[in-house]
Tab-separated table of C-alpha atoms in Angstrom:
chain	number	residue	atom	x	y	z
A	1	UNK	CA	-6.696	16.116	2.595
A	2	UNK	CA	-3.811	14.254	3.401
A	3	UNK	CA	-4.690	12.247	6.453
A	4	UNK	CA	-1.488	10.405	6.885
A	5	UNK	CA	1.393	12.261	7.104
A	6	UNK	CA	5.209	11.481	6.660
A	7	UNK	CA	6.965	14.813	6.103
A	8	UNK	CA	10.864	13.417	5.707
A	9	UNK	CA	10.821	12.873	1.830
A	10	UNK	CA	14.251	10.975	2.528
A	11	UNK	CA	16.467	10.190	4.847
A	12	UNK	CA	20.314	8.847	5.177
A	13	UNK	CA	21.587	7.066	7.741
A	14	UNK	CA	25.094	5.288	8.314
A	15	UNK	CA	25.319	1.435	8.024
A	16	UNK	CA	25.134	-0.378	12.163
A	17	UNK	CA	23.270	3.378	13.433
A	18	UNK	CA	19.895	3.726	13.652
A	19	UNK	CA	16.973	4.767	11.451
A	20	UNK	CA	14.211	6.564	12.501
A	21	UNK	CA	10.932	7.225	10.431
A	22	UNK	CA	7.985	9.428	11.358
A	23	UNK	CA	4.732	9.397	10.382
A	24	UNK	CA	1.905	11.686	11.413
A	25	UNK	CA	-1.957	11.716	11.404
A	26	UNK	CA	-5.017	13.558	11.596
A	27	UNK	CA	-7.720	10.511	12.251
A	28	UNK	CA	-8.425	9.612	15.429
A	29	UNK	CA	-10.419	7.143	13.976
A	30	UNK	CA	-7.508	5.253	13.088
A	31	UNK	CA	-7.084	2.218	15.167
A	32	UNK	CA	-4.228	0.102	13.286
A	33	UNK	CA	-1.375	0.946	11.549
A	34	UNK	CA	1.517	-0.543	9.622
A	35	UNK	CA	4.600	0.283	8.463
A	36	UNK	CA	5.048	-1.103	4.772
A	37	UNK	CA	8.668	-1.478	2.593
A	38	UNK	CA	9.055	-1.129	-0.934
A	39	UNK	CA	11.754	-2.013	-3.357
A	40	UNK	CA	11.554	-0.597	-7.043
A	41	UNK	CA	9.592	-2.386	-9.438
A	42	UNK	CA	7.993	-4.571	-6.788
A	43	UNK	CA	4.615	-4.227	-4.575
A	44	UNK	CA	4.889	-3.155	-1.238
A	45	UNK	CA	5.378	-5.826	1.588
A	46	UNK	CA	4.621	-5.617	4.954
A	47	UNK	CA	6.868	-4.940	7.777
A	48	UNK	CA	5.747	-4.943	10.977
A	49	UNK	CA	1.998	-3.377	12.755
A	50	UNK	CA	0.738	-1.830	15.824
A	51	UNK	CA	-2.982	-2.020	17.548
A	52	UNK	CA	-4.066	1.585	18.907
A	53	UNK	CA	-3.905	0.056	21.930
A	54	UNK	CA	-0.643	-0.808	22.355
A	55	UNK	CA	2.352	1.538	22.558
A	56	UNK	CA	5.325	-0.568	21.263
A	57	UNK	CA	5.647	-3.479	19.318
A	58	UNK	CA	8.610	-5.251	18.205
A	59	UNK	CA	10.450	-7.528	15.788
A	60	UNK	CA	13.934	-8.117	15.117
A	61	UNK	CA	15.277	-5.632	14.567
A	62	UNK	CA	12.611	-3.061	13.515
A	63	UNK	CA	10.110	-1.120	16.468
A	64	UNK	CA	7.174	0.583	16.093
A	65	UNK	CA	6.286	3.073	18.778
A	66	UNK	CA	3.150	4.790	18.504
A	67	UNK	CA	1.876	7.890	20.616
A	68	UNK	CA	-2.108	8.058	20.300
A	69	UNK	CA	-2.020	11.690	22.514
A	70	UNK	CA	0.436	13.075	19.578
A	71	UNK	CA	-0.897	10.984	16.813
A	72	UNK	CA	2.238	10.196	16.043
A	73	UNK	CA	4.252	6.744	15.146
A	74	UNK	CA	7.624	6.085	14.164
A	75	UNK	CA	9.704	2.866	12.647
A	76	UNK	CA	13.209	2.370	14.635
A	77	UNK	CA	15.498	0.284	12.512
A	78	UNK	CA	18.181	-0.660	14.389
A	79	UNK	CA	21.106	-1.355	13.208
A	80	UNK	CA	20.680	0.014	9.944
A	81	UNK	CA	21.880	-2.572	7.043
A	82	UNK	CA	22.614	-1.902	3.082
A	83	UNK	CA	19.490	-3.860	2.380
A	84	UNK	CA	17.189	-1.655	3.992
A	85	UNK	CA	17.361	1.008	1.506
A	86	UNK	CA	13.686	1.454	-0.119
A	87	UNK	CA	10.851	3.523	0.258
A	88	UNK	CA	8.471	3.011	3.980
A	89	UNK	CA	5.636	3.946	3.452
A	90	UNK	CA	3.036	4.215	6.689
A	91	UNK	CA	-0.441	3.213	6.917
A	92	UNK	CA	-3.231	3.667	9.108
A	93	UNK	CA	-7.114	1.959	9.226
A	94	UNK	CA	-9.828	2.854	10.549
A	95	UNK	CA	-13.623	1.328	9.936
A	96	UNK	CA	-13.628	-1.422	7.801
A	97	UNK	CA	-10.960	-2.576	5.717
A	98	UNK	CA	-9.620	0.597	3.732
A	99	UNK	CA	-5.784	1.127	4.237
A	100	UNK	CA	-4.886	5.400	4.216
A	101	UNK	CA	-1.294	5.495	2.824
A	102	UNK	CA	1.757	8.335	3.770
A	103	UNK	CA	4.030	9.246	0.459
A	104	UNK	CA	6.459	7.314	1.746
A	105	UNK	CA	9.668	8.202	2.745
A	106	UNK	CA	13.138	6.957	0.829
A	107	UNK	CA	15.567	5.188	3.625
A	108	UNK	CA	19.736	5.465	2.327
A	109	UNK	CA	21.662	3.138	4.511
A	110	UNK	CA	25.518	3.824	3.144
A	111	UNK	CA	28.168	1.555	4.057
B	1	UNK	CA	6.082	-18.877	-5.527
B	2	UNK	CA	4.062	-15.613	-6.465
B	3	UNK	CA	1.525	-14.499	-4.040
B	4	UNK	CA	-0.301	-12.110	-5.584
B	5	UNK	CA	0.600	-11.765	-9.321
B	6	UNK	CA	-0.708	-9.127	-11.708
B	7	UNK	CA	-1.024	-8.893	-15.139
B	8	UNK	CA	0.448	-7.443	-17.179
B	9	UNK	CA	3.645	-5.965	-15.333
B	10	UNK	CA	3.511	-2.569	-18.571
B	11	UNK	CA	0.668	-1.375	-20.520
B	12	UNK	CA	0.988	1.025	-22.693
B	13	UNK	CA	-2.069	2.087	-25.124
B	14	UNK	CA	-3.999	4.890	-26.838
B	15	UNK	CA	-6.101	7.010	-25.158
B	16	UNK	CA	-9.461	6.061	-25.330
B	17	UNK	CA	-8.829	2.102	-25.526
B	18	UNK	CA	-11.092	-0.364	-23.069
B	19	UNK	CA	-7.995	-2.557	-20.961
B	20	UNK	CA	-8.149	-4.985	-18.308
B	21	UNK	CA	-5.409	-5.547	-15.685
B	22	UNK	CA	-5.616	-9.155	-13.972
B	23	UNK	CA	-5.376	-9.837	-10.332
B	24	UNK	CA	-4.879	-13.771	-9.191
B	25	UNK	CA	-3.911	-14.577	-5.125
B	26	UNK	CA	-2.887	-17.602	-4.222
B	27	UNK	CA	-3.100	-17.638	-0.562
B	28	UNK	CA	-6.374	-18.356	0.559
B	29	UNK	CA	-7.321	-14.528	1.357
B	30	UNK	CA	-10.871	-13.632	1.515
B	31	UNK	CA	-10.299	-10.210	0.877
B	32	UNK	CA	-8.868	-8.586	-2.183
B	33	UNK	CA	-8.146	-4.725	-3.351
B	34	UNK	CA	-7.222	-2.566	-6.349
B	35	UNK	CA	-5.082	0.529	-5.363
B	36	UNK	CA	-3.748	3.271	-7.554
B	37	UNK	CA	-0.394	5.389	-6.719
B	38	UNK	CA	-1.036	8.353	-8.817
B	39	UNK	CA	2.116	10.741	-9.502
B	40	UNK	CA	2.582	11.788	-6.103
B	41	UNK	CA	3.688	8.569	-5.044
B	42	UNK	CA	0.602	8.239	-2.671
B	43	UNK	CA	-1.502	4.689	-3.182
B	44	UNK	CA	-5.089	4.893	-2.569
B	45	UNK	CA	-8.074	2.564	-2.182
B	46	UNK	CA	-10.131	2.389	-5.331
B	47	UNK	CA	-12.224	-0.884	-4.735
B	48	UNK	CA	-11.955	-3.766	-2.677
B	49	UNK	CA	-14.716	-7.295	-2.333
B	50	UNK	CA	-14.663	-9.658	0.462
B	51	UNK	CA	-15.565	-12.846	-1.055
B	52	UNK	CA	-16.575	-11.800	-4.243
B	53	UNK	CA	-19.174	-8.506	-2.685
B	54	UNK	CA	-17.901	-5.634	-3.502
B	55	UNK	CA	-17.339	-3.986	-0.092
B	56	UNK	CA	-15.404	-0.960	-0.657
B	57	UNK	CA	-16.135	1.607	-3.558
B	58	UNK	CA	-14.454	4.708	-3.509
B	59	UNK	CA	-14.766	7.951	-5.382
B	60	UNK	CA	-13.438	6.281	-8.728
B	61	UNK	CA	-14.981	7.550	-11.997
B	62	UNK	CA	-17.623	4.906	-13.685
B	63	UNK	CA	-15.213	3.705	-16.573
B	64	UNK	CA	-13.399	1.724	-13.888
B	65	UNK	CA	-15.019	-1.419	-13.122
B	66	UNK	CA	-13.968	-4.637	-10.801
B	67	UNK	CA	-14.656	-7.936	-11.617
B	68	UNK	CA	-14.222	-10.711	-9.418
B	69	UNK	CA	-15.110	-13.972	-10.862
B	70	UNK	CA	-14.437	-16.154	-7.615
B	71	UNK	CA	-12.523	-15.006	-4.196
B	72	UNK	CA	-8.723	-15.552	-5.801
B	73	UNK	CA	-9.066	-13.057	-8.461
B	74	UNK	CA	-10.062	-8.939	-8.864
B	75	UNK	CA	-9.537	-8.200	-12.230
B	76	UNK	CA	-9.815	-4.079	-13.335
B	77	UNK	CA	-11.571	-3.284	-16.087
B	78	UNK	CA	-10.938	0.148	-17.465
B	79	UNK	CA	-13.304	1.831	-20.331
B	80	UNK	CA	-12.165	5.212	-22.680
B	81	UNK	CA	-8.888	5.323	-21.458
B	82	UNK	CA	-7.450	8.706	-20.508
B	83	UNK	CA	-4.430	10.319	-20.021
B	84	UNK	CA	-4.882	11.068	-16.275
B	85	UNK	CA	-5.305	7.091	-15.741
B	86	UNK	CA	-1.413	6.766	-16.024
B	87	UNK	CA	-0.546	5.623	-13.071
B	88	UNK	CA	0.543	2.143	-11.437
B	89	UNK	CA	-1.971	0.170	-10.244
B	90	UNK	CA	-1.732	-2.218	-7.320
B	91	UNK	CA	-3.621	-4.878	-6.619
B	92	UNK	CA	-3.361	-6.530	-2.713
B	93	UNK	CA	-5.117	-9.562	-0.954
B	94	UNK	CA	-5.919	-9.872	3.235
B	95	UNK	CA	-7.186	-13.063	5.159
B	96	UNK	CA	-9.445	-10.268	7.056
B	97	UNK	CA	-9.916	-6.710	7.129
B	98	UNK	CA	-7.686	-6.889	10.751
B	99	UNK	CA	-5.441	-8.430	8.838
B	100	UNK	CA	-1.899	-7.086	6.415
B	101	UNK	CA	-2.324	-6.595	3.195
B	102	UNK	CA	-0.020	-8.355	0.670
B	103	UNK	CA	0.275	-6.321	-2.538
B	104	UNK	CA	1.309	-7.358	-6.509
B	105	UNK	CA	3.981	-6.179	-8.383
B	106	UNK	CA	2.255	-3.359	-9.801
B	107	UNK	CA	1.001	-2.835	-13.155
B	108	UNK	CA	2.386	0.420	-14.953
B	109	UNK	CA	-0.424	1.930	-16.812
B	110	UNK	CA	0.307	4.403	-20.196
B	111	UNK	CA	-1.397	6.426	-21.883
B	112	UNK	CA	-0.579	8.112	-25.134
C-alpha cells in the first residue's frame, strides 16, 4: 500500500528550463513533507520542506507547492543546472516521527 | 566532517551469519533511525529511539535488533542472515521528530 506516490520514474529536462516533480498521496494524516536528493553511493540529503499548512515555500532556487484538496505536491527547480541530476525522492509524516518515502524519481538535466 | 557515518560502507556474507552495521551522529540529534531501501528503491522505517527509547518499531522480523548504547549511536544487529535481507540499509539522525532527517551513506548488505 503505497501511500506516497511519485509516478514519473524519470524525467529530462534542458539545462536553464525548469524541472518539475510530482508527488502524490493517499494520507490525509500527513502533515509535513519534504522533498529529499540523492546522489549514487551517498545517503539522501535534505532539500527543502513544507508544513500542511502552508501552500508554498521557497529557497533559492527550488519551490515546493503543495495542494492539501488534491493531495498533491510538487518540487519546481528552476533553472535547471548539470548538478541537479540525482534521484528526489518525496516524503511525507504524519504522527510521530516516521518518514513514508515515494520511489523516487531520476532528474536528467543535459547541457 | 561526517555527520552521520555508517559502518561498514559493503558487507557481503553467508547466509545465515549474525552481522552488525554501526551507526555514529555527530550532531547533537536526539533522535536516530535505521531505514531499509529494499529492491524497489523505496526506503522504509524499520526502527527509530529518541534518546536511547526505542520509539518506533515497525513490522521488522525478530532477528533484527537495535542497539543504542548512548543518544549518538544506533547500531543494527542482524541474526541468521537471509537472502531477502540484501538490501541497503540507511541509518538517519533528527534534532526532533518536526525536524529533517539527515541520513548515512548507506550500508550495502549481501547475501550469498
Amino acid at each position: 500500500d503505497q501511500q506516497v506516490k511519485q509516478n514519473s520514474p524519470s524525467l529530462s529536462v534542458q539545462e536553464g528550463r525548469i524541472s518539475i516533480l510530482n508527488c502524490d498521496y493517499t494520507n490525509s494524516m500527513f502533515d509535513y513533507f519534504l522533498w529529499y536528493k540523492k546522489y549514487p553511493a551517498e545517503g539522501p540529503t535534505f532539500l527543502i520542506s513544507i508544513s500542511s499548512i502552508k501552500d508554498k515555500n521557497e529557497d533559492g532556487r527550488f519551490t515546493v507547492f503543495l495542494n492539501k484538496s488534491a493531495k498533491h505536491l510538487s518540487l519546481h527547480i528552476v533553472p535547471s543546472q548539470p548538478g541537479d541530476s540525482a534521484v528526489y525522492f518525496c516524503a511525507a509524516k504524519g504522527n510521530g516521527n516516521k518518514l513514508v518515502f515515494g520511489a523516487g524519481t531520476i532528474l536528467r538535466v543535459k547541457s | 566532517d561526517t555527520a552521520v557515518s555508517q559502518t561498514p560502507k559493503y558487507l557481503v556474507t553467508q547466509m545465515g551469519n549474525d552481522k552488525s552495521i554501526k551507526c555514529e551522529q555527530n550532531l547533537g540529534h536526539d533522535t536516530m533511525y535505521w531505514y531499509k531501501q529494499d529492491s524497489k528503491k523505496f526506503l522504509k522505517i524499520m526502527f527509530s529511539y529518541n534518546n536511547k527509547e526505542l520509539i518506533i518499531n515497525e513490522t521488522v522480523p525478530n532477528r533484527f535488533s537495535p542497539k543504542s548504547p548512548d543518544k549518538a549511536h544506533l547500531n543494527l544487529h542482524i541474526n541468521s542472515l537471509e537472502l531477502g535481507d540484501s538490501a541497503v540499509y540507511f541509518c538517519a539522525s533528527s534534532l526532533a521528530g518536526n525536524q529533517p532527517q539527515h541520513f548515512g551513506d548507506g550500508t550495502r548488505l549481501s547475501i550469498l
